[in-house]
């Protein structure tokens, strides 16, 4: 009965944080968390996690590999506030202080199937030069009060950022009951075009 | 050869010196020759050559060298004589190598001779051989030399010339290695092989002037290009680099703007014109901007022919006409319409004949008849067409002949020929067949016509009969009618025959009148005259056709006639000269802009101009119009003749596939000449001037416009209109105009099968003939974006929920999981919200004891809502610090670190370290703890008449969690104990939610009293039962909001002790000799030292950054901003306020709040003699107005200052309002009073009142009514930031902030920085306060009623709190206590008289009594209950306990109430 008349739809996110490309830095680890709207709730799986510290290979490709699995299922009633994956990468600087190397966010893909996303990363810039220097010296670089800031649009205009590196994440997405609730997420082929829904 | 050489050498030697000079010159000559010869040999010769260069310099060396050589030679050939040897060494003869060369050259000369004799091929061989020999020779000889070495040890030394490379040689070397690109390149290299340079200029083609490039640069470029692959493609046919013509004009085209003497020419004045957007500016072809989207329009202007030109002579006119007619003739001939039609006619006739023959025997069926008649009709039509065509042909031919005759006549007349036209008429005829055909044709036509006329006649006859029938019927009817009406006609009508109907008809019409319209009697048709038909046919044939036997004339126009030379016709001369002077060119205009123009070509005598130019237009804008303008140039002036518009070609029209088209043009200019030229005026060819013809300049331009073709045969045409943006075509507003869309779709010929167009086609198809909406809408798109109607949106609970959440309505702000389906949204969700909305209007009096309070509460609620909304808006403005945490730069980075090194590891006076602040996001349940560190207390009341002084402990209760310290001993206990109280802010850890926590921390001091009762149980024997009883001694309460905003509270507080504490007394005698006593004597009461904080440290809410409206002067605001900023920079810990926000949300300058206002008269009346006496009473009145922190009410740090009348109406406000009111009262009492903006414990930033009385400064706490001397140790005011009165604001710039150390002398500028100074004087700000406060009389009855209600409620509550034990009320005690309360009010709780305790004691001797009066300000009932609860009076466990409760409400003016509650517990001893 519940299956025929669902009141929530499910979004299963599998996949992993494959690795990152930070040409300048090494020994990095990555924190991730999901940011989602009011109408969303994780049902199983970890909402946030932290990867091992990865060093670059001496081989040709200087990629950092984490291969950190993601497996979370969300339930929701409303596509508004679709979950986003927020990743933030940290690693030691010259003096061994743990500093942030990048923030980035991406929406979970909403079409079922496999997706690979490359998230460009960025870090907030110090407000002025001296601050940059002292930040470098003391290992206290500017950080977001909350990494989740990068998943929201509000208030971003006050920050200045500097981009560095990429993190690639692969997703395997499954959805359940979305179609039953009249949400079309599949590719809009010509076959199902006439049945395009209007809220 | 060798031998010859030697001979020569010898000869040379003999000639020796004398020869040398002449030889020298010869050498030089030879040198050149040699160089030429060896040029091809290259390197092999270099050495030799180099050595030749400097014969004189290397003289001696050379000599030696040669000597050895010749020695050797001689050794080889035979021994030289001694003489010879001597000569050899001593003779100074010219260098040898030149000789060698000389000889070689001679040899060559000789060779030349030999070549005559010998075969040629030998010559070459020999030459090479010689060379080889001459080179090899030394080599061989050196080898020989080896054998000679023994004889001359000198030869061990190898003497060589210094290895110097000569300059020239260097150059040579370099020229070998280096590539000098600046030398001139021969033309032959630059052209493909076997091609001669072709100079277009010489061929008469226009070649633009090349841009000037220096020759060197050009050479460099050419050489570089030649080195490149496919370099030759850069060169034109003339062997030069392909270059565009020089784009720079010869002279400046701008007129000089300035003249030295006179003013600027008015015509050159700069005129301001508003910039106008080009009509085509936004009509760019989509994609034209990208590199691949280049579109090219090729305009081929071939030439133009004038059909009339003012310079035409009469002959020209005729000639042009002839040519035109001949053209017409040719086209007709080509089309051969007449032939086609004749064939068709014959075919039709044959078909008809066949049909008739095949069906001749049978009755023609209906269908057949139908077909036959159709054929007949067709035959007739075709014949008519053929006849008209034939007629036209004939007329044309006739006209041609006529015009030709005219030309001939004219030529005859003027005796010269001006045009080359010549008409030949060829005859071609087959007379016999021709005649036969002619007759046949006529016959056939006659027969047909006869048949037709017959048929027509029959038709007409039938028609006539039918109509006659009708007429008769009609007439009969009318007649009958008439008969009925008029009897007199009867007779006549009957007699009349049908045939005689005419008379009758007339009669009837006469009688009937015009009302009944009679049909006219039809006329019988006339029988056609068949004889005349043939006649007519023949006439017609004569007119339109050739006569039989007449020659078929085929005109042939040729331009072979000789034009008479100008010398032979003097009349013509002027005209011809004029013609020669003229030249023509055309401009090409694209979208009304000139893009190009043809070269100017002179007008030929035949009035044809050939341009033959193709223009490639690279276009960016949509083609709107393409036109050519024909200009005529006479000398330097040119005039526009005509403009020809060319159609924009279809995208399929590409260059190469379209023929030239001719476009006619004409101009309406009138031109007249005084020579033979006819001009462009009405002209007559007749002698009498009749039959005038209007001749206008006209002609034809032959040109074509097509789209260019790209490299890979792609037409460079923009995509068809269908791909053009629909919006640009019909404009954005037209998008909703279905008609326009349909029109556009039709015009752009959308491909309906293209999936891209599917939606539009669907739209167009579905709309059909949808008419444009008949209303105007400001936002067309709005309706499109409404995905449901407004009603639906309103009705749907789900949407409503979403909307409310989005608006951040309190109930829904954090609503999770809004159901996906409408039916799952229950109405219960909204119930609370709707209830609240409803409550907004209805005032619930039951909740409040006083209706006035209820009103006030509502009003406050409203203000709160509006302020909250404002804050919600403001919350969305972020600062960098909200998002990014950034380490502050230490002021002195190194310095501080150095000092830190020297710091002791465990300092003697440790200071609290700053903790890391935690933002609300990272918090979860149970994380937050309230830490209360209770350190010590002073001066706790001691028990009377007991051995144990007092055993106090502290109980802290917060959110109904109660914790207590250990019990200490004595009146000055030291606990030093930390209590951790959990804090749960209802699951919401946002700043706003934390700020709105209204809970208070109660810190109560109790005395632990142990009673021991001996129980005498018979079974178990005696036992001692211990009752532990706690007795309330005093309390401190601190709102959580204060802790939150202060983040820590550290200090010594005065404990609120009841005025009377039954069974206790202040013991003063114990410590008389300690130093502490001095301090204590200064103050009354009990004190407790506390440290309270929240763990982890929460980030206090930011003050609102929103800029509020204001009515203040901008200058004032700026000044105040500056003042505050300066203050904050220099003394960040001193609060400085210059502007505040009033209740309506406007910024107001602070001094406007200060104004003397008189306190209620009742208060003053109590002390009529001494107004100063009333001061404490006034302060008490103010303190009785309930306190309500802004932070609690407005959920954010924002000071809202209400004026005194608002304050008194609302009866709620925080310290600032109290202070302002108190200050204003003091001012009206004639005191010197200021407002102190400072910090105090526990309030944090607050406002106090400073008064100056008899050279003593007093600091008043407005919310408690207490006053302190400036040097009072326990004054809660900790820091003084600024002082405010009605005139000015002074900021404290002294070293210290503590009131004890501060000098309050505001006149000293080095201590107090005034806001208004001499530079910025007080602008006379008017006060926002009312002139006078209106007080309402106290309603004693209401107070009495309130008193009863409070008493009842409290009694109920106490019984409720004691669910296990019975609660007995001692009525006697209650009444006694009640009598005390008014007295207590009278003395304002101060200095309790011992008397009434004794009185009580005597009355209740049997009881052990403990109790106290509480004095509270009245706002609501809840705080009263809370206060009573916190005293713990209900928790007395003794079985025989009795209670006494007395309530007294003392009314003050304006509904300010002082509530006294006397609580006591009595235990019977």
CSV table of N, CA and C in Angstrom, one decimal, chain A residues 5-7 38-41 75-78 124-128 130-131 134 140-146 149 152 154-159 181 183 199, chain B residues 787-788 798-799 802 805 813-821 823-824 875-890 893 919 921-922:
chain,number,residue,atom,x,y,z
A,5,UNK,N,1.3,4.3,-3.0
A,5,UNK,CA,1.1,5.7,-2.7
A,5,UNK,C,2.2,6.3,-1.8
A,6,UNK,N,3.3,6.4,-2.4
A,6,UNK,CA,4.4,6.9,-1.5
A,6,UNK,C,4.3,8.3,-1.1
A,7,UNK,N,4.7,8.6,0.1
A,7,UNK,CA,4.7,10.0,0.5
A,7,UNK,C,6.1,10.6,0.5
A,38,UNK,N,15.2,21.6,4.2
A,38,UNK,CA,14.4,21.2,5.3
A,38,UNK,C,13.6,19.9,5.0
A,39,UNK,N,13.3,19.7,3.8
A,39,UNK,CA,12.5,18.5,3.5
A,39,UNK,C,13.2,17.2,3.3
A,40,UNK,N,14.5,17.3,3.6
A,40,UNK,CA,15.3,16.1,3.4
A,40,UNK,C,15.8,15.5,4.7
A,41,UNK,N,16.0,14.2,4.7
A,41,UNK,CA,16.6,13.6,5.8
A,41,UNK,C,17.4,12.4,5.4
A,75,UNK,N,15.8,10.6,2.2
A,75,UNK,CA,14.4,10.6,1.8
A,75,UNK,C,13.9,12.0,1.8
A,76,UNK,N,12.9,12.3,1.0
A,76,UNK,CA,12.5,13.6,0.9
A,76,UNK,C,11.1,13.7,0.3
A,77,UNK,N,10.5,14.8,0.5
A,77,UNK,CA,9.2,15.1,0.0
A,77,UNK,C,9.2,16.1,-1.1
A,78,UNK,N,10.3,16.8,-1.2
A,78,UNK,CA,10.3,18.0,-2.0
A,78,UNK,C,11.7,18.1,-2.6
A,124,UNK,N,39.2,30.8,0.9
A,124,UNK,CA,39.0,32.2,1.1
A,124,UNK,C,40.4,32.9,1.1
A,125,UNK,N,40.4,34.1,0.6
A,125,UNK,CA,41.6,34.9,0.6
A,125,UNK,C,41.7,35.8,1.8
A,126,UNK,N,42.9,36.0,2.3
A,126,UNK,CA,43.0,36.9,3.4
A,126,UNK,C,42.6,38.3,3.0
A,127,UNK,N,42.2,39.1,4.0
A,127,UNK,CA,41.6,40.4,3.6
A,127,UNK,C,42.7,41.3,3.1
A,128,UNK,N,43.9,41.2,3.7
A,128,UNK,CA,45.0,42.0,3.2
A,128,UNK,C,46.3,41.3,3.3
A,130,UNK,N,49.3,41.7,4.6
A,130,UNK,CA,50.0,41.4,5.9
A,130,UNK,C,49.4,40.2,6.5
A,131,UNK,N,48.1,40.2,6.4
A,131,UNK,CA,47.3,39.1,7.0
A,131,UNK,C,47.7,37.8,6.3
A,134,UNK,N,51.1,36.8,7.7
A,134,UNK,CA,51.0,36.2,9.1
A,134,UNK,C,50.3,34.9,9.0
A,140,UNK,N,47.6,29.9,10.3
A,140,UNK,CA,46.2,30.2,10.5
A,140,UNK,C,45.6,31.0,9.3
A,141,UNK,N,45.3,30.2,8.3
A,141,UNK,CA,44.7,30.9,7.1
A,141,UNK,C,43.3,31.1,7.4
A,142,UNK,N,42.7,32.0,6.6
A,142,UNK,CA,41.3,32.2,6.7
A,142,UNK,C,40.5,31.0,6.3
A,143,UNK,N,39.5,30.7,7.1
A,143,UNK,CA,38.7,29.5,6.9
A,143,UNK,C,37.2,29.9,7.0
A,144,UNK,N,36.4,29.2,6.3
A,144,UNK,CA,35.0,29.4,6.5
A,144,UNK,C,34.5,29.0,7.9
A,145,UNK,N,33.7,29.8,8.4
A,145,UNK,CA,33.2,29.5,9.8
A,145,UNK,C,32.5,28.1,9.7
A,146,UNK,N,32.0,27.8,8.6
A,146,UNK,CA,31.3,26.5,8.5
A,146,UNK,C,31.5,26.1,7.0
A,149,UNK,N,29.0,26.7,4.2
A,149,UNK,CA,28.7,28.0,3.6
A,149,UNK,C,28.9,27.9,2.1
A,152,UNK,N,25.7,27.3,0.0
A,152,UNK,CA,24.7,28.2,0.0
A,152,UNK,C,25.1,29.5,-0.7
A,154,UNK,N,23.9,32.6,-0.1
A,154,UNK,CA,23.7,33.8,0.7
A,154,UNK,C,25.0,34.2,1.3
A,155,UNK,N,25.3,35.5,1.2
A,155,UNK,CA,26.4,36.1,1.9
A,155,UNK,C,27.7,35.8,1.2
A,156,UNK,N,27.7,35.2,0.1
A,156,UNK,CA,29.0,34.8,-0.5
A,156,UNK,C,29.7,36.1,-1.1
A,157,UNK,N,28.9,37.1,-1.3
A,157,UNK,CA,29.4,38.3,-2.0
A,157,UNK,C,30.5,39.0,-1.1
A,158,UNK,N,30.5,38.7,0.1
A,158,UNK,CA,31.5,39.4,1.0
A,158,UNK,C,32.8,38.7,1.0
A,159,UNK,N,32.9,37.5,0.4
A,159,UNK,CA,34.2,36.8,0.5
A,159,UNK,C,34.9,36.9,-0.9
A,181,UNK,N,5.7,10.3,-7.8
A,181,UNK,CA,5.4,11.6,-7.3
A,181,UNK,C,5.5,12.7,-8.3
A,183,UNK,N,7.8,13.5,-10.4
A,183,UNK,CA,9.0,14.2,-10.7
A,183,UNK,C,9.8,13.5,-11.8
A,199,UNK,N,4.2,21.3,-12.1
A,199,UNK,CA,4.0,21.1,-10.7
A,199,UNK,C,2.6,21.0,-10.4
B,787,UNK,N,2.6,28.8,-12.3
B,787,UNK,CA,2.4,27.4,-12.7
B,787,UNK,C,1.1,26.9,-12.2
B,788,UNK,N,0.5,27.5,-11.2
B,788,UNK,CA,-0.9,27.3,-10.8
B,788,UNK,C,-1.5,28.6,-10.6
B,798,UNK,N,-0.3,22.7,1.1
B,798,UNK,CA,1.1,22.4,0.9
B,798,UNK,C,1.9,23.7,0.5
B,799,UNK,N,1.2,24.4,-0.4
B,799,UNK,CA,1.9,25.6,-0.9
B,799,UNK,C,1.9,26.6,0.2
B,802,UNK,N,4.7,25.9,2.4
B,802,UNK,CA,6.0,26.2,1.8
B,802,UNK,C,6.2,27.7,1.9
B,805,UNK,N,7.0,28.9,5.4
B,805,UNK,CA,8.3,28.5,5.8
B,805,UNK,C,9.3,29.5,5.1
B,813,UNK,N,9.4,28.1,10.7
B,813,UNK,CA,10.8,28.5,10.3
B,813,UNK,C,11.6,27.2,10.1
B,814,UNK,N,11.5,26.3,11.0
B,814,UNK,CA,12.3,25.1,11.0
B,814,UNK,C,11.4,23.9,10.7
B,815,UNK,N,10.4,24.1,10.0
B,815,UNK,CA,9.5,23.0,9.7
B,815,UNK,C,10.1,22.0,8.8
B,816,UNK,N,10.1,20.7,9.1
B,816,UNK,CA,10.8,19.8,8.3
B,816,UNK,C,9.8,18.9,7.6
B,817,UNK,N,10.1,18.4,6.5
B,817,UNK,CA,9.3,17.5,5.7
B,817,UNK,C,7.9,18.0,5.4
B,818,UNK,N,7.9,19.0,4.7
B,818,UNK,CA,6.6,19.4,4.2
B,818,UNK,C,6.1,18.3,3.2
B,819,UNK,N,4.9,17.7,3.5
B,819,UNK,CA,4.5,16.5,2.7
B,819,UNK,C,4.5,16.8,1.2
B,820,UNK,N,4.8,15.8,0.5
B,820,UNK,CA,4.8,16.0,-0.9
B,820,UNK,C,3.4,16.1,-1.5
B,821,UNK,N,2.5,15.5,-0.8
B,821,UNK,CA,1.1,15.4,-1.4
B,821,UNK,C,0.2,16.3,-0.6
B,823,UNK,N,-2.9,15.9,0.2
B,823,UNK,CA,-3.8,15.3,1.2
B,823,UNK,C,-3.1,15.0,2.5
B,824,UNK,N,-1.8,15.0,2.5
B,824,UNK,CA,-1.1,14.7,3.7
B,824,UNK,C,-0.9,15.9,4.6
B,875,UNK,N,19.3,40.0,8.9
B,875,UNK,CA,20.1,38.8,9.1
B,875,UNK,C,20.7,38.3,7.8
B,876,UNK,N,20.1,38.7,6.7
B,876,UNK,CA,20.6,38.2,5.4
B,876,UNK,C,21.7,39.0,4.8
B,877,UNK,N,22.1,40.1,5.6
B,877,UNK,CA,23.2,40.8,5.1
B,877,UNK,C,24.4,40.2,5.9
B,878,UNK,N,25.4,39.8,5.1
B,878,UNK,CA,26.5,39.1,5.8
B,878,UNK,C,27.7,40.0,5.7
B,879,UNK,N,28.6,39.8,6.7
B,879,UNK,CA,29.9,40.4,6.7
B,879,UNK,C,30.9,39.3,6.5
B,880,UNK,N,32.1,39.7,6.2
B,880,UNK,CA,33.1,38.8,5.9
B,880,UNK,C,33.3,37.9,7.2
B,881,UNK,N,33.2,38.6,8.3
B,881,UNK,CA,33.5,37.8,9.6
B,881,UNK,C,32.4,36.8,9.8
B,882,UNK,N,31.3,37.0,9.2
B,882,UNK,CA,30.2,35.9,9.4
B,882,UNK,C,30.6,34.7,8.7
B,883,UNK,N,31.3,34.8,7.6
B,883,UNK,CA,31.6,33.7,6.8
B,883,UNK,C,33.0,33.1,6.9
B,884,UNK,N,33.9,34.0,7.1
B,884,UNK,CA,35.3,33.6,7.1
B,884,UNK,C,35.9,33.9,8.5
B,885,UNK,N,36.5,32.9,9.0
B,885,UNK,CA,37.3,33.2,10.3
B,885,UNK,C,38.7,33.5,9.9
B,886,UNK,N,39.1,34.6,10.4
B,886,UNK,CA,40.5,35.0,10.0
B,886,UNK,C,41.2,35.4,11.3
B,887,UNK,N,42.4,35.0,11.4
B,887,UNK,CA,43.1,35.3,12.6
B,887,UNK,C,43.5,36.8,12.6
B,888,UNK,N,43.3,37.4,13.7
B,888,UNK,CA,43.7,38.8,13.7
B,888,UNK,C,45.2,38.9,13.7
B,889,UNK,N,45.6,40.0,13.2
B,889,UNK,CA,47.1,40.2,13.2
B,889,UNK,C,47.5,40.7,14.6
B,890,UNK,N,48.4,40.0,15.2
B,890,UNK,CA,48.8,40.5,16.5
B,890,UNK,C,49.5,41.9,16.3
B,893,UNK,N,53.9,41.5,16.5
B,893,UNK,CA,53.9,40.0,16.4
B,893,UNK,C,55.1,39.5,17.2
B,919,UNK,N,30.3,28.6,17.4
B,919,UNK,CA,29.1,29.1,16.7
B,919,UNK,C,28.0,28.1,16.9
B,921,UNK,N,26.0,26.7,15.0
B,921,UNK,CA,25.8,25.6,14.1
B,921,UNK,C,26.4,24.3,14.6
B,922,UNK,N,27.5,24.4,15.4
B,922,UNK,CA,28.2,23.2,15.8
B,922,UNK,C,27.6,22.6,17.1
